[in-house]
Structure formats: C-alpha cells, structure tokens
Amino acid sequence: DAGVIQSPRHEVTEMGQEVTLRCKPISGHNSLFWYRQTMMRGLELLIYFNNNVPIDDSGMPEDRFSAKMPNASFSTLKIQPSEPRDSAVYFCASTSPYQETQYFGPGTRLLVL
Amino acid sequence: AQTVTQSQPEMSVQEAETVTLSCTYDTSESDYYLFWYKQPPSRQMILVIRQEAYKQQNATENRFSVNFQKAAKSFSLKISDSQLGDAAMYFCAYKQGRDDKIIFGKGTRLHILP
C-alpha cells in the first residue's frame, strides 16, 4: 500500500517565484496536514483539512501561503511570492477516522535563493 | 494548553547498549494518545510506537518500549540493543482524543557510537 506521496522532493527557486508543493494522502484517509520544519522553529503545523475542508489554518505564516484540497486524493500548498525565509522541509501527513496516528510523506526540501 | 517537553536535546549511546529518551507532557485531559516518531537523516518521519492513555500496559515494538507514567505525565522511550540505524532525531508527540492535531516536542538527537 503506497504511503503519503509528496512532490517535488526537492525544489530550488529564486525569491519572488511561485512555489507549489503537492501531496497525495493515503487512500481512505480523510484528514490531511501540512507541516513545516526548520532548525529554528522545529516542526510547525501550517494547516489541516478534514474531508477536504480546511479546519485550522492558524499556522499559516502569512497571506503568501495558501493551501487547497480539491478532492480526497490531492492537496497543494502554494507560496507566492516565495522568500528566502520560506526555505524549509515541508511535510504532508494524513490519517483516517479510525486511527489516531498521522502518517508522513517524505517531505519536500525547499530552498529559496 | 497542552505541551510536550523533551529535556535532552542530544544523547549518545554505545552500539548494543540501552538508552532511554525522556518526554514529559502537560494536559488536563484523560483521553489522549502519545507517540514517538523517528526522523533519520533522510528526514522521513517514521512512527516508532504509540500509547493509548487508557491502557496501563506499556507499549512495545521489538527493541523499542515505553515507560508510561500517567500520574507523572511522563512517557520515556527505551531502545534496547542500540544499532547504528537507530541514529536519528526522536520526537515525542501528544494527541488529545477528540482533537485532530498532534503536538510535537522539540526532539532529541540520538547518536550511536560504534
């Protein structure tokens, strides 16, 4: 059974460019979480969805960040415009209503120059 | 608000020895779950073990076991027969029963000495 899939695995871009990160949750999971991990701030929850609906976006740093989940099998996290301080590893995780455990994707390592 | 504290930023253990990573948490809830996640250099977050608060028996997974002290709000991870592949960052995490979000500690970096 495939785990959480994220793409791209690595992204290098220049300041001001738009960045789109993608996530495919585990089939049957109805909750999806976006995290950001940096050395300074550790692991931060940015936003999460239940049944494709955003429930809590209080962790989204600012208006430059947006996330969507158009269907149960796909979500995007967009940064526009990107800034060097957005450089981090971005994780997507999912869970089902019958489990308490979140399963993480491999992460996207973003570097904004 | 619930918090998770890992007081040991780094630890080292000799290969084949046993090591215990500490974690304490703060909650007023009775229904919750606790987790240990491992993050090796690949950055992948991997579930190591989980514990339901209503269970008195400590969870075990092969060489990994926990010491769950509910009254003390302590949830330590014991790794027996440490192996080089155990070198990683370990995160303790808490989830309230009815909540969706997981709260993570800051992590403990574990080094395995050959």
Short mmCIF file of C-alpha atoms in Angstrom, two decimals:
data_model
loop_
_atom_site.label_atom_id
_atom_site.label_comp_id
_atom_site.label_asym_id
_atom_site.label_seq_id
_atom_site.Cartn_x
_atom_site.Cartn_y
_atom_site.Cartn_z
CA ASP A 1 0.00 0.00 0.00
CA ALA A 2 1.51 3.34 -1.04
CA GLY A 3 2.21 5.83 1.70
CA VAL A 4 1.76 9.57 1.54
CA ILE A 5 3.25 10.87 -1.68
CA GLN A 6 4.78 14.31 -2.00
CA SER A 7 6.22 16.11 -4.97
CA PRO A 8 8.63 17.50 -5.76
CA ARG A 9 11.13 16.05 -3.32
CA HIS A 10 13.47 18.97 -3.79
CA GLU A 11 12.79 22.46 -5.06
CA VAL A 12 15.22 25.28 -5.63
CA THR A 13 13.78 28.59 -6.69
CA GLU A 14 14.54 32.26 -6.67
CA MET A 15 12.99 34.82 -4.41
CA GLY A 16 9.72 36.12 -5.78
CA GLN A 17 8.82 32.98 -7.69
CA GLU A 18 5.69 30.95 -7.07
CA VAL A 19 6.18 27.54 -5.49
CA THR A 20 3.61 24.75 -5.47
CA LEU A 21 4.02 21.68 -3.31
CA ARG A 22 1.83 18.65 -3.87
CA CYS A 23 0.55 15.86 -1.67
CA LYS A 24 -1.40 12.68 -2.22
CA PRO A 25 -2.67 11.22 1.07
CA ILE A 26 -3.05 7.54 1.79
CA SER A 27 -6.19 6.15 0.17
CA GLY A 28 -9.08 6.15 2.64
CA HIS A 29 -7.58 8.80 4.88
CA ASN A 30 -9.84 11.78 5.39
CA SER A 31 -7.57 14.17 7.29
CA LEU A 32 -4.56 15.87 5.76
CA PHE A 33 -1.95 18.02 7.47
CA TRP A 34 0.74 20.35 6.16
CA TYR A 35 3.81 20.93 8.35
CA ARG A 36 6.94 23.00 8.00
CA GLN A 37 10.22 22.03 9.65
CA THR A 38 13.16 24.36 10.23
CA MET A 39 16.12 24.26 12.57
CA MET A 40 14.99 27.40 14.33
CA ARG A 41 11.29 26.66 14.78
CA GLY A 42 11.14 22.89 14.69
CA LEU A 43 8.03 21.20 13.33
CA GLU A 44 5.10 23.56 12.83
CA LEU A 45 1.57 22.69 11.75
CA LEU A 46 0.53 25.05 8.98
CA ILE A 47 -2.97 23.88 8.11
CA TYR A 48 -5.11 20.78 8.16
CA PHE A 49 -8.16 19.51 6.31
CA ASN A 50 -10.97 17.15 7.24
CA ASN A 51 -12.95 15.70 4.33
CA ASN A 52 -11.33 18.25 2.01
CA VAL A 53 -12.44 21.19 4.17
CA PRO A 54 -9.83 23.43 5.84
CA ILE A 55 -10.34 23.20 9.59
CA ASP A 56 -7.49 25.14 11.10
CA ASP A 57 -5.16 27.43 9.17
CA SER A 58 -3.89 29.38 12.15
CA GLY A 59 -0.38 28.14 11.49
CA MET A 60 -0.17 29.59 8.00
CA PRO A 61 2.52 32.26 8.35
CA GLU A 62 1.04 34.93 6.13
CA ASP A 63 -1.04 35.63 3.07
CA ARG A 64 1.72 34.45 0.80
CA PHE A 65 0.83 30.90 1.81
CA SER A 66 -2.31 29.17 0.60
CA ALA A 67 -3.47 25.56 0.60
CA LYS A 68 -6.21 23.71 -1.21
CA MET A 69 -7.67 20.24 -1.21
CA PRO A 70 -9.90 19.94 -4.28
CA ASN A 71 -10.58 16.24 -3.68
CA ALA A 72 -9.82 13.44 -1.26
CA SER A 73 -6.66 12.38 -3.06
CA PHE A 74 -4.85 15.64 -3.69
CA SER A 75 -3.72 18.76 -1.89
CA THR A 76 -1.46 21.67 -2.73
CA LEU A 77 0.47 24.18 -0.68
CA LYS A 78 1.37 27.32 -2.61
CA ILE A 79 3.79 30.08 -1.73
CA GLN A 80 3.53 33.25 -3.77
CA PRO A 81 5.82 35.13 -3.77
CA SER A 82 8.47 32.99 -2.15
CA GLU A 83 11.13 34.43 0.16
CA PRO A 84 14.44 33.03 1.45
CA ARG A 85 12.96 32.60 4.93
CA ASP A 86 10.50 30.09 3.47
CA SER A 87 13.37 27.66 2.98
CA ALA A 88 12.46 24.55 4.96
CA VAL A 89 11.29 20.99 4.68
CA TYR A 90 7.55 20.79 4.12
CA PHE A 91 5.75 17.64 5.18
CA CYS A 92 2.32 16.36 4.38
CA ALA A 93 0.68 13.82 6.68
CA SER A 94 -2.63 12.00 6.65
CA THR A 95 -4.78 9.95 8.96
CA SER A 96 -8.08 8.10 8.84
CA PRO A 97 -11.09 8.44 11.12
CA TYR A 98 -10.31 5.05 12.63
CA GLN A 99 -6.72 5.76 13.51
CA GLU A 100 -5.02 8.20 15.80
CA THR A 101 -1.66 8.04 14.07
CA GLN A 102 -0.54 10.50 11.42
CA TYR A 103 1.49 9.06 8.57
CA PHE A 104 4.01 11.37 7.00
CA GLY A 105 5.19 11.77 3.45
CA PRO A 106 8.91 12.01 2.64
CA GLY A 107 8.83 15.80 2.63
CA THR A 108 9.74 18.48 0.13
CA ARG A 109 13.01 20.28 0.74
CA LEU A 110 12.56 23.86 -0.43
CA LEU A 111 15.40 26.29 -0.94
CA VAL A 112 14.59 29.85 -1.90
CA LEU A 113 17.61 31.81 -3.09
CA ALA B 1 -2.75 24.35 26.54
CA GLN B 2 -1.07 21.02 26.10
CA THR B 3 2.71 20.97 25.89
CA VAL B 4 5.33 18.32 25.22
CA THR B 5 8.82 18.68 26.65
CA GLN B 6 11.92 16.76 25.68
CA SER B 7 14.64 17.90 28.04
CA GLN B 8 17.54 16.17 26.28
CA PRO B 9 18.49 17.92 23.03
CA GLU B 10 21.17 15.28 22.31
CA MET B 11 22.18 11.89 23.60
CA SER B 12 24.80 9.31 22.75
CA VAL B 13 24.87 5.59 23.36
CA GLN B 14 27.30 2.83 22.59
CA GLU B 15 26.19 0.33 19.99
CA ALA B 16 24.40 -2.66 21.56
CA GLU B 17 23.70 -0.72 24.76
CA THR B 18 20.35 0.52 26.05
CA VAL B 19 19.28 4.15 26.04
CA THR B 20 16.24 5.95 27.40
CA LEU B 21 14.87 9.16 25.94
CA SER B 22 12.75 11.33 28.22
CA CYS B 23 9.48 13.07 27.50
CA THR B 24 7.01 14.85 29.71
CA TYR B 25 3.71 16.38 28.75
CA ASP B 26 1.14 18.61 30.30
CA THR B 27 -2.59 18.03 29.92
CA SER B 28 -5.77 18.09 31.93
CA GLU B 29 -7.45 15.61 29.63
CA SER B 30 -7.94 11.92 30.35
CA ASP B 31 -8.42 10.72 26.78
CA TYR B 32 -5.25 11.11 24.76
CA TYR B 33 -2.55 9.34 22.79
CA LEU B 34 1.21 9.54 22.92
CA PHE B 35 3.67 8.80 20.17
CA TRP B 36 7.35 8.53 19.44
CA TYR B 37 8.42 9.38 15.91
CA LYS B 38 11.88 8.82 14.47
CA GLN B 39 13.43 11.12 11.88
CA PRO B 40 16.64 9.68 10.38
CA PRO B 41 18.96 11.75 8.16
CA SER B 42 16.64 11.05 5.23
CA ARG B 43 14.16 13.37 7.00
CA GLN B 44 11.32 10.87 6.74
CA MET B 45 9.10 10.93 9.85
CA ILE B 46 8.53 7.35 10.95
CA LEU B 47 6.20 6.20 13.70
CA VAL B 48 8.11 4.16 16.25
CA ILE B 49 5.50 3.43 18.87
CA ARG B 50 2.25 4.73 20.25
CA GLN B 51 0.43 4.51 23.58
CA GLU B 52 -3.21 4.99 24.42
CA ALA B 53 -3.66 6.78 27.73
CA TYR B 54 -6.42 4.41 28.85
CA LYS B 55 -4.08 1.43 28.58
CA GLN B 56 -2.00 0.67 31.63
CA GLN B 57 0.29 -1.72 29.84
CA ASN B 58 3.37 -0.14 28.32
CA ALA B 59 3.58 -0.42 24.53
CA THR B 60 6.45 -2.37 22.99
CA GLU B 61 7.65 -2.79 19.42
CA ASN B 62 10.60 -5.16 19.15
CA ARG B 63 13.60 -3.32 20.64
CA PHE B 64 11.53 -0.23 21.43
CA SER B 65 9.43 0.10 24.55
CA VAL B 66 7.94 2.91 26.56
CA ASN B 67 7.61 3.68 30.22
CA PHE B 68 4.28 5.40 30.52
CA GLN B 69 3.74 7.04 33.90
CA LYS B 70 0.32 8.65 33.63
CA ALA B 71 0.24 10.31 37.03
CA ALA B 72 3.67 11.82 36.46
CA LYS B 73 2.80 12.68 32.85
CA SER B 74 5.95 11.02 31.68
CA PHE B 75 6.44 8.98 28.51
CA SER B 76 10.00 7.79 28.01
CA LEU B 77 11.30 5.66 25.15
CA LYS B 78 13.73 2.82 25.78
CA ILE B 79 15.81 1.47 22.93
CA SER B 80 17.47 -1.85 23.67
CA ASP B 81 20.45 -3.28 21.82
CA SER B 82 21.06 0.02 20.04
CA GLN B 83 22.01 -0.24 16.40
CA LEU B 84 23.71 2.20 14.07
CA GLY B 85 20.44 2.57 12.18
CA ASP B 86 18.81 3.95 15.32
CA ALA B 87 20.76 7.19 14.93
CA ALA B 88 18.12 9.83 14.33
CA MET B 89 16.10 12.65 15.79
CA TYR B 90 13.34 11.34 18.00
CA PHE B 91 10.15 13.30 18.58
CA CYS B 92 7.70 12.73 21.37
CA ALA B 93 4.14 13.73 20.47
CA TYR B 94 0.74 14.10 22.10
CA LYS B 95 -2.75 13.97 20.66
CA GLN B 96 -5.91 14.73 22.58
CA GLY B 97 -8.57 12.12 21.96
CA ARG B 98 -11.16 14.26 20.25
CA ASP B 99 -8.70 16.57 18.53
CA ASP B 100 -7.09 16.08 15.14
CA LYS B 101 -3.86 17.89 15.82
CA ILE B 102 -0.69 16.36 17.21
CA ILE B 103 1.64 18.40 19.39
CA PHE B 104 5.31 17.60 18.95
CA GLY B 105 8.23 18.09 21.29
CA LYS B 106 11.43 19.75 20.11
CA GLY B 107 13.17 16.43 19.60
CA THR B 108 16.19 14.54 20.93
CA ARG B 109 19.06 13.78 18.59
CA LEU B 110 20.42 10.31 19.28
CA HIS B 111 23.95 9.35 18.28
CA ILE B 112 25.04 5.73 18.18
CA LEU B 113 28.73 5.20 18.89
CA PRO B 114 30.31 2.19 17.15
#
